[in-house]
XYZ file of C-alpha atoms in Angstrom:
617
model
C -26.541 25.592 -91.714
C -29.962 24.461 -90.779
C -31.630 25.395 -87.777
C -31.448 24.614 -84.394
C -34.823 22.048 -83.379
C -35.867 19.566 -81.539
C -35.769 16.242 -83.011
C -36.526 12.680 -82.014
C -35.007 9.838 -83.747
C -36.457 7.487 -86.319
C -37.973 4.152 -84.854
C -36.626 2.380 -87.474
C -36.209 -0.944 -85.860
C -39.661 -0.595 -83.854
C -39.004 -0.088 -80.816
C -40.575 -0.114 -77.688
C -39.569 2.620 -75.256
C -41.407 3.738 -72.030
C -41.010 5.938 -69.548
C -39.385 3.803 -67.321
C -35.648 4.728 -68.126
C -33.785 2.824 -65.727
C -30.758 5.826 -65.212
C -34.273 8.521 -64.226
C -35.833 5.482 -61.741
C -32.678 5.373 -59.256
C -33.791 9.316 -58.356
C -37.683 8.799 -58.266
C -37.462 7.822 -54.047
C -35.824 11.330 -53.335
C -35.544 13.513 -57.089
C -34.621 16.984 -55.097
C -31.625 16.233 -52.945
C -30.507 13.462 -54.807
C -30.462 16.220 -58.093
C -29.074 18.702 -55.991
C -26.400 16.041 -54.441
C -25.166 14.636 -58.617
C -24.990 17.650 -59.510
C -22.889 18.776 -56.759
C -20.348 15.632 -57.399
C -19.900 16.725 -60.774
C -19.097 20.822 -60.103
C -16.930 19.486 -57.772
C -14.526 15.951 -60.127
C -14.808 19.338 -62.912
C -13.096 21.856 -60.049
C -10.102 23.683 -60.882
C -7.873 23.020 -58.289
C -7.428 26.559 -57.500
C -7.531 26.641 -53.916
C -9.722 28.263 -55.052
C -13.610 27.016 -53.508
C -16.190 25.460 -56.129
C -18.863 27.412 -56.348
C -22.526 25.869 -57.620
C -25.787 28.940 -57.395
C -29.535 26.503 -57.347
C -32.058 28.964 -58.883
C -35.741 28.677 -59.612
C -37.192 30.389 -63.062
C -40.106 31.586 -64.615
C -39.603 31.447 -68.382
C -42.595 32.377 -71.034
C -43.120 29.226 -73.172
C -41.592 31.866 -75.851
C -38.721 31.288 -74.861
C -38.434 28.326 -75.116
C -36.673 27.343 -78.101
C -39.040 24.091 -79.565
C -42.320 25.183 -77.289
C -43.151 24.250 -80.230
C -41.972 21.197 -80.847
C -41.966 19.956 -77.836
C -46.007 20.938 -77.341
C -46.335 18.041 -80.196
C -44.557 15.794 -79.524
C -45.774 15.516 -76.043
C -50.001 15.155 -77.598
C -48.807 13.095 -79.352
C -47.541 10.485 -76.935
C -50.401 11.246 -74.588
C -53.398 10.140 -77.578
C -51.067 7.296 -78.267
C -50.237 6.819 -74.172
C -51.600 3.160 -73.402
C -50.470 1.748 -68.970
C -51.467 4.158 -66.757
C -48.621 5.383 -65.527
C -47.922 7.071 -69.186
C -51.629 8.631 -69.343
C -51.200 10.505 -65.911
C -47.598 11.418 -66.917
C -48.420 13.341 -69.728
C -51.796 14.530 -68.901
C -49.900 16.405 -66.346
C -47.449 17.857 -68.506
C -49.904 18.932 -70.939
C -50.796 20.984 -68.377
C -46.937 22.073 -67.500
C -47.058 23.500 -70.956
C -50.179 25.769 -71.633
C -48.917 27.491 -68.912
C -47.878 31.291 -70.064
C -44.443 30.212 -68.145
C -42.820 27.038 -67.291
C -41.103 26.708 -64.190
C -37.128 26.527 -65.037
C -34.377 24.762 -62.484
C -30.860 26.829 -62.955
C -27.899 24.750 -61.874
C -24.604 26.903 -62.565
C -21.071 26.062 -61.068
C -17.956 28.380 -61.148
C -14.337 28.065 -61.028
C -14.776 25.043 -63.090
C -13.253 23.326 -66.293
C -17.018 23.490 -68.006
C -17.568 20.208 -69.930
C -14.502 20.237 -72.158
C -15.443 19.139 -75.894
C -14.930 19.319 -78.843
C -18.980 18.822 -78.413
C -19.630 15.542 -81.568
C -15.587 14.171 -80.374
C -16.623 10.062 -78.818
C -15.040 10.455 -74.949
C -15.390 14.502 -74.773
C -17.133 15.352 -71.630
C -19.843 17.440 -73.138
C -20.190 14.167 -75.355
C -20.514 11.790 -72.378
C -22.603 13.688 -70.789
C -25.254 14.200 -73.725
C -24.546 11.059 -75.391
C -23.051 7.988 -73.959
C -25.547 5.300 -71.267
C -22.791 3.757 -67.871
C -19.450 6.187 -69.447
C -18.199 8.198 -66.855
C -15.424 10.959 -67.952
C -13.413 11.912 -65.188
C -10.187 13.804 -64.805
C -8.825 11.638 -61.917
C -9.847 7.885 -59.992
C -10.762 9.086 -57.185
C -12.692 11.469 -58.160
C -16.660 10.983 -57.090
C -18.664 9.783 -60.050
C -18.204 5.817 -60.996
C -20.986 5.212 -63.545
C -22.709 7.567 -65.515
C -26.223 7.658 -64.104
C -25.716 10.592 -61.830
C -26.721 12.992 -64.939
C -29.881 11.234 -65.138
C -30.953 12.651 -61.689
C -31.529 16.382 -63.444
C -33.948 14.757 -65.991
C -36.016 13.412 -62.127
C -37.252 17.055 -60.865
C -38.732 18.241 -64.471
C -42.557 16.908 -65.073
C -41.108 17.301 -68.725
C -38.160 14.854 -68.513
C -36.922 17.784 -70.776
C -32.990 18.927 -69.519
C -30.813 21.483 -71.154
C -27.241 22.797 -71.059
C -24.504 25.608 -71.644
C -21.243 25.230 -71.124
C -18.246 27.984 -70.620
C -14.442 25.932 -71.772
C -11.572 26.377 -72.975
C -10.240 24.825 -75.351
C -5.556 23.846 -75.462
C -4.239 26.840 -76.952
C -7.220 28.447 -74.352
C -10.514 29.725 -76.669
C -12.796 30.262 -74.991
C -15.780 28.176 -76.626
C -19.061 27.744 -76.262
C -21.418 24.751 -76.531
C -25.071 23.715 -75.966
C -28.123 21.511 -76.529
C -31.282 19.898 -75.751
C -32.583 16.831 -74.115
C -36.010 15.608 -74.207
C -36.908 11.326 -72.773
C -40.547 10.270 -73.105
C -41.678 7.271 -74.892
C -41.632 5.607 -77.818
C -44.431 7.162 -80.344
C -45.736 7.757 -83.821
C -44.763 11.371 -84.664
C -47.793 14.309 -86.879
C -46.405 12.657 -90.062
C -46.822 9.270 -88.805
C -43.430 8.401 -87.870
C -42.072 6.117 -85.814
C -39.713 8.232 -83.161
C -38.095 6.625 -80.626
C -38.585 8.210 -76.253
C -35.349 9.980 -76.955
C -34.705 13.695 -78.906
C -31.338 15.919 -79.184
C -31.974 19.960 -79.342
C -29.135 21.267 -81.407
C -28.194 20.735 -85.407
C -30.883 18.450 -86.833
C -27.927 16.933 -88.935
C -26.614 14.712 -87.278
C -27.993 15.808 -84.006
C -25.076 17.754 -82.794
C -24.722 21.353 -79.905
C -25.343 24.695 -81.204
C -21.613 26.540 -80.209
C -22.485 30.007 -81.210
C -23.672 31.530 -78.306
C -26.376 34.367 -79.977
C -28.615 31.111 -81.165
C -29.517 30.246 -77.079
C -31.841 31.890 -75.509
C -30.410 35.002 -73.493
C -30.946 32.894 -70.076
C -28.776 29.672 -71.585
C -26.027 32.170 -72.308
C -22.897 31.524 -70.087
C -20.328 34.815 -69.080
C -17.746 33.204 -67.470
C -15.946 29.622 -67.512
C -18.105 26.514 -66.907
C -21.335 24.591 -66.471
C -24.670 25.495 -67.023
C -28.199 22.363 -66.277
C -31.616 23.310 -66.818
C -34.266 21.386 -65.932
C -37.395 22.487 -68.082
C -40.384 22.438 -66.689
C -39.116 21.219 -62.893
C -42.103 20.213 -60.562
C -41.999 23.203 -58.452
C -42.201 22.650 -54.456
C -42.740 24.511 -51.749
C -39.655 23.255 -50.017
C -37.745 22.691 -52.288
C -34.824 24.793 -51.666
C -34.421 23.641 -48.580
C -35.876 20.497 -49.147
C -31.752 20.276 -52.091
C -30.201 21.894 -49.207
C -30.193 19.153 -46.502
C -28.629 17.082 -49.393
C -26.310 19.493 -50.482
C -24.844 19.658 -45.859
C -25.317 16.764 -44.905
C -23.583 14.919 -48.145
C -20.974 17.303 -48.497
C -20.185 18.844 -45.141
C -15.909 18.088 -45.032
C -16.467 20.028 -48.442
C -17.633 22.954 -46.751
C -15.614 22.883 -43.525
C -12.376 22.418 -45.896
C -13.400 25.651 -48.711
C -13.635 23.425 -51.097
C -17.227 24.486 -52.406
C -19.495 26.379 -51.186
C -23.677 26.590 -52.661
C -26.316 29.481 -52.685
C -29.629 28.543 -53.317
C -33.122 29.760 -54.815
C -31.341 33.697 -55.936
C -29.182 33.374 -52.994
C -32.222 33.028 -50.655
C -29.775 30.318 -48.136
C -26.320 30.786 -48.313
C -24.382 27.048 -47.558
C -20.773 27.722 -46.666
C -17.824 27.257 -44.247
C -19.362 29.525 -41.946
C -22.936 29.400 -43.092
C -22.259 25.071 -42.331
C -22.881 25.138 -38.378
C -26.508 26.636 -38.726
C -27.715 25.045 -41.836
C -27.235 21.978 -40.426
C -29.234 21.860 -36.889
C -31.871 25.198 -39.095
C -35.222 24.262 -38.028
C -36.791 24.646 -41.295
C -33.856 22.668 -42.864
C -34.852 19.512 -40.628
C -38.455 19.640 -41.284
C -37.964 19.572 -44.484
C -35.002 16.153 -44.094
C -37.404 14.661 -41.487
C -40.911 14.871 -44.144
C -39.231 13.419 -46.708
C -37.337 10.804 -44.475
C -33.797 11.576 -43.639
C -33.459 13.882 -40.862
C -31.831 10.982 -39.695
C -28.507 11.776 -42.403
C -29.142 15.006 -41.574
C -28.496 14.860 -37.480
C -25.995 12.190 -38.664
C -23.458 14.812 -40.427
C -23.616 16.941 -38.122
C -22.154 14.965 -35.525
C -20.022 14.204 -37.798
C -19.091 17.566 -38.943
C -18.644 18.363 -34.793
C -16.052 15.381 -34.784
C -14.364 17.083 -37.802
C -14.105 20.436 -35.997
C -13.649 19.820 -31.464
C -10.208 19.903 -31.068
C -11.395 17.055 -27.987
C -10.974 14.417 -31.296
C -7.981 11.959 -31.670
C -6.819 11.782 -34.756
C -4.744 9.531 -36.600
C -3.509 8.342 -39.680
C -3.673 4.407 -40.504
C -1.968 2.275 -43.682
C -3.523 -0.631 -44.533
C -1.744 -2.907 -46.363
C -3.692 -3.270 -50.189
C -5.733 -0.051 -49.269
C -3.450 2.453 -47.871
C -3.832 5.750 -46.127
C -6.677 6.515 -44.568
C -7.053 9.912 -41.696
C -9.591 8.777 -39.031
C -10.236 11.310 -36.471
C -13.234 10.013 -32.955
C -15.172 12.509 -31.040
C -15.758 10.443 -27.156
C -18.871 12.364 -25.979
C -22.082 11.715 -24.308
C -25.417 11.635 -26.783
C -22.936 10.329 -29.809
C -24.358 6.589 -31.770
C -21.480 5.556 -31.995
C -21.293 5.445 -35.543
C -18.274 5.916 -37.740
C -19.006 8.229 -41.474
C -16.565 7.073 -43.693
C -15.808 10.185 -46.563
C -14.448 10.096 -50.080
C -13.934 13.075 -51.905
C -15.347 15.281 -49.593
C -19.487 13.922 -50.208
C -20.580 11.833 -46.648
C -20.844 7.609 -48.354
C -22.065 5.061 -45.873
C -21.594 4.295 -42.344
C -20.524 0.877 -42.452
C -18.346 -2.144 -44.355
C -21.137 -4.463 -44.044
C -19.848 -6.220 -47.120
C -17.149 -7.395 -45.439
C -18.193 -8.283 -42.168
C -18.327 -5.195 -40.165
C -21.898 -3.892 -39.484
C -20.643 -1.322 -36.982
C -23.700 -1.170 -35.676
C -23.568 1.241 -32.572
C -25.305 -1.338 -29.907
C -22.140 -3.783 -29.911
C -20.113 -1.137 -29.408
C -19.041 -0.633 -26.032
C -18.394 2.010 -23.129
C -18.785 5.077 -24.248
C -21.016 7.143 -26.663
C -18.350 8.305 -29.831
C -18.610 9.544 -33.517
C -15.450 8.697 -35.524
C -15.146 10.465 -38.683
C -12.691 8.190 -41.868
C -11.874 8.861 -44.603
C -9.021 8.174 -47.591
C -6.296 11.013 -47.292
C -3.819 9.210 -50.672
C -4.504 8.774 -53.712
C -4.078 4.702 -53.273
C -7.226 4.550 -51.201
C -8.866 7.144 -52.718
C -8.647 5.157 -55.997
C -9.684 2.136 -54.598
C -12.920 2.650 -52.372
C -13.907 4.916 -55.749
C -14.187 1.025 -57.175
C -16.245 -0.562 -55.163
C -18.100 2.427 -54.416
C -22.010 1.052 -55.727
C -23.924 3.882 -58.068
C -26.039 4.867 -55.431
C -23.345 6.199 -53.816
C -23.602 4.749 -50.353
C -21.839 1.367 -49.755
C -18.741 -0.311 -50.960
C -18.674 -3.889 -52.295
C -15.215 -5.416 -54.057
C -18.093 -7.593 -56.154
C -18.016 -4.501 -57.669
C -14.434 -5.813 -58.720
C -14.053 -8.267 -61.927
C -10.840 -9.228 -61.778
C -10.403 -12.056 -58.972
C -7.792 -12.190 -57.253
C -7.730 -8.456 -57.257
C -10.830 -8.463 -55.841
C -9.453 -11.030 -53.005
C -6.936 -8.052 -52.415
C -9.607 -5.910 -51.776
C -11.997 -8.377 -49.812
C -8.925 -8.241 -47.716
C -8.226 -4.464 -47.454
C -11.550 -3.506 -46.562
C -11.385 -6.446 -43.234
C -8.392 -5.462 -41.931
C -9.550 -1.496 -42.263
C -12.910 -2.776 -40.124
C -10.589 -4.459 -37.680
C -8.258 -2.019 -37.489
C -11.389 0.955 -36.729
C -12.614 -1.455 -34.334
C -9.830 -1.169 -32.417
C -9.017 1.784 -32.492
C -12.731 2.502 -31.728
C -11.946 0.010 -28.789
C -9.346 1.710 -27.270
C -10.639 5.374 -27.213
C -14.099 4.689 -25.724
C -13.118 2.398 -23.234
C -12.731 3.155 -19.527
C -9.354 4.170 -18.336
C -9.646 2.121 -14.764
C -6.838 3.527 -11.518
C -4.578 1.446 -10.534
C -3.858 1.019 -6.562
C -0.812 1.963 -6.080
C 1.234 1.438 -2.081
C 2.684 4.437 -1.489
C 4.468 2.880 0.918
C 6.836 6.519 2.489
C 2.548 7.820 3.200
C 1.760 4.053 5.292
C 2.789 4.912 8.331
C -0.002 8.299 7.997
C -3.200 5.831 7.886
C -5.232 3.533 9.823
C -3.848 -0.614 8.963
C -4.142 -3.682 10.508
C -1.093 -4.202 13.995
C -0.856 -3.213 17.055
C 1.036 -0.255 18.180
C 4.536 -0.220 19.170
C 3.988 2.962 21.576
C 1.575 5.537 23.204
C 1.920 8.701 22.753
C 3.139 11.374 25.023
C -0.713 13.873 25.609
C 2.131 16.572 27.060
C 4.414 15.891 23.854
C 4.233 17.169 20.658
C 4.109 14.415 17.440
C 6.646 13.704 15.606
C 5.174 13.114 12.489
C 7.825 11.033 10.692
C 8.928 9.176 14.429
C 5.198 9.373 16.178
C 3.961 5.021 15.249
C 0.265 5.747 15.482
C -2.756 3.314 16.313
C -3.663 0.327 14.218
C -7.151 1.497 14.541
C -10.118 0.524 11.064
C -11.221 2.860 9.383
C -14.456 3.386 9.583
C -17.055 3.539 6.175
C -19.532 5.405 7.128
C -19.444 8.937 4.917
C -19.658 11.865 7.440
C -21.872 14.296 6.591
C -19.555 17.332 7.456
C -18.113 17.196 3.707
C -21.571 17.620 2.904
C -23.625 21.094 2.174
C -25.385 23.016 4.447
C -29.471 23.565 2.451
C -32.493 24.745 3.810
C -30.893 24.745 7.565
C -30.482 20.239 7.344
C -27.525 18.759 7.285
C -28.185 16.747 3.526
C -26.668 13.116 3.446
C -25.965 12.906 6.846
C -25.948 9.523 9.659
C -28.160 6.532 8.071
C -28.599 5.617 11.332
C -32.199 4.474 12.304
C -34.814 7.872 13.544
C -31.588 10.579 12.916
C -33.232 12.896 11.202
C -31.656 16.018 10.233
C -30.815 19.466 10.972
C -34.879 19.717 12.298
C -35.159 18.265 15.693
C -35.852 15.114 15.011
C -39.421 15.466 14.791
C -39.419 15.105 10.413
C -40.454 11.282 10.319
C -37.715 10.421 7.509
C -38.494 8.771 3.946
C -38.357 5.085 3.012
C -34.864 4.905 0.097
C -33.751 1.462 -1.129
C -30.315 1.021 -1.707
C -29.810 1.187 -5.700
C -27.366 -1.181 -6.789
C -25.996 0.674 -10.363
C -24.756 -1.728 -13.526
C -21.767 -1.376 -14.810
C -21.206 1.941 -14.022
C -18.546 3.769 -16.179
C -17.134 7.085 -16.148
C -14.373 9.916 -18.008
C -13.587 13.079 -17.377
C -15.056 15.889 -19.731
C -12.511 18.636 -21.047
C -11.729 20.210 -18.178
C -12.113 18.467 -14.842
C -14.830 20.391 -13.929
C -17.168 17.900 -16.116
C -17.637 13.922 -16.378
C -19.335 12.000 -18.212
C -21.225 9.359 -16.519
C -23.000 5.847 -18.100
C -24.624 2.597 -16.187
C -27.133 1.202 -16.550
C -30.594 0.533 -13.577
C -32.100 -2.721 -12.377
C -35.228 -1.270 -11.671
C -37.455 1.549 -13.442
C -38.583 5.227 -11.721
C -36.031 7.921 -10.445
C -33.202 7.126 -8.594
C -31.236 9.578 -5.666
C -27.571 9.639 -7.128
C -24.867 10.618 -4.864
C -21.133 10.985 -5.610
C -17.860 11.238 -4.325
C -14.491 11.901 -4.425
C -12.336 8.923 -2.839
C -9.078 10.178 -2.938
C -6.289 8.945 0.125
C -8.771 10.905 2.916
C -12.118 10.989 3.640
C -14.903 10.417 0.931
C -16.530 13.945 0.036
C -19.598 15.014 -1.610
C -19.203 16.513 -5.344
C -21.285 19.069 -5.722
C -23.007 19.033 -9.052
C -23.986 22.494 -10.694
C -25.760 21.138 -14.097
C -26.774 18.260 -15.635
C -28.359 17.047 -18.681
C -31.878 15.198 -18.544
C -31.348 14.988 -15.131
C -32.741 18.359 -11.901
C -29.602 18.350 -8.954
C -31.787 18.535 -5.569
C -29.823 19.293 -2.228
C -26.636 18.539 -4.350
C -27.916 14.847 -6.010
C -28.966 14.501 -9.164
C -32.452 13.111 -9.591
C -32.971 10.905 -12.611
C -35.229 9.184 -14.000
C -34.340 5.358 -15.239
C -35.721 2.832 -17.522
C -34.610 -0.940 -15.957
C -31.688 -2.365 -18.521
C -31.701 0.599 -20.455
C -27.864 2.047 -20.524
C -28.778 6.189 -19.670
C -25.722 8.558 -20.148
C -25.251 11.823 -17.883
C -23.382 14.777 -18.821
C -22.767 16.265 -15.313
C -20.439 20.022 -13.893
C -19.172 20.416 -10.615
C -18.790 23.927 -9.017
C -15.364 22.266 -8.102
C -12.009 21.069 -10.300
C -11.693 17.354 -9.838
C -10.074 14.435 -11.497
C -9.393 11.056 -9.400
C -11.751 8.720 -8.510
C -15.167 8.810 -7.609
C -17.938 6.960 -5.221
C -21.647 6.991 -7.461
C -24.350 5.891 -4.295
C -27.789 6.168 -5.725
C -30.957 5.302 -3.777
C -35.048 5.151 -5.147
C -37.311 6.859 -2.644
C -40.140 5.991 -4.988
C -40.564 10.262 -6.059
C -42.236 10.819 -8.888
C -41.002 12.659 -12.350
C -40.050 16.050 -12.169
C -42.178 18.904 -13.427
């Protein structure tokens, strides 16, 4: 039997193939994040479903050139391609590639998974998982119709992080009878070229047995760094494009995309030889860790990381409402909605434990945050039966970031999917509107208590000043209730009554010597409030017709004289003398999270004044 070697296919038809491989180019914009996402998805689909999480490791190793089994052949091929390159892009690529292989060691990204089935074979059997990965194009061989991958192009993401566009694979799997099997092979994607012997070669080459370009099946023929002792798969990006923050960039991708699977203990990761551990215990911290946020921001993906963090809060918060909906033609989906100040008013769709998109734009529901009124919210939607997961997979695009019925060929099935998805969008919109609208207080006529309160009319008798009044029989004189706010219900601050009488020249407790500040009443627009998680907290929303500093006084307006509520903590504002000082912008929606010193769950009244005061320090 011939020894394993690297050999490129003969180009007998004289086809010209360049570097712009469509599969690889798909992941060029953010290669590290794409590599992590696609590898994670493939390993999740190969999980054993035995109640244990799929575990993955992403490690950078430095291998001496002599440990690369086809180093000489690869270096020669790169040199031929460089000498024959014409396009500027190809010249730059091969100049850098030749520099990489000229070093003493070659960086290799090793991605290994555990508690998976591995790349099941036989390797040369058309249709097997191993064969589909190495020698198929546009084919996805997954056991489940609800698996993550649909198009078979995700495997190219590993080539995108290789400066040599060279990837090697090794796997340990079991046959039907339980016998352990090993397989390994390498694949190189360059350009069509003429080799040193004058033979025209295609862009693709394979490392393995040259007869039939077959995988090796004996572990002793593989280099030590490719061998496996546990069932599963290892992928090696040879000539890894090393970056100072490669680990953080892969981490933000893993936590942003797989936070649901991680939280459910279905997946866990270790990055950079265990320096970064990703599991259900570390997930929350990683979503907000500064170095991870910095890496996401530098790559232009901070918004995605923050969105994942908000969806994670929706997933774990006890304050979120949860409902299972059944959509005709689609199936059952789990919907969680969290109403909380500061949330982005967005909807996240998760399939197979992976975040896909925040909209159903192709079905008439963009879910733009500006189109939702009411309180701030975040919503999480994911299929919870085989039917819904299967259809959503069919609608998912190759980039795994949108749904579209145009991907279904059959016209009737396509129309059915469109109806179902439009119905889903409509149902979600109704649920969100119902969950976030401000609950109004009904007016109640309390007949049995009416005689204790002022009303228009005449009394029938005068009270006996010498006798005790019987509240059951005595009728009080009818008087109009004063609309003046009673200052005795406010707290004393600094020796003067806060919010005292509003009459001209009326001073506080300072003897009337201090000139009162000029205040202007401000009519707030669209004022709404919601109770928080306790009766001590509220969320207040409003729009102001002016810009500047406003002073807010919040009162309890129950059946008795309105009383001032005293805030002790307010986000994005300050407290002074029982009032809230907040800076506003004309026409811009303001949102405050307020904690009061006492519990109160009744209706409130908000008074706003503008004093022309500058910003608080």
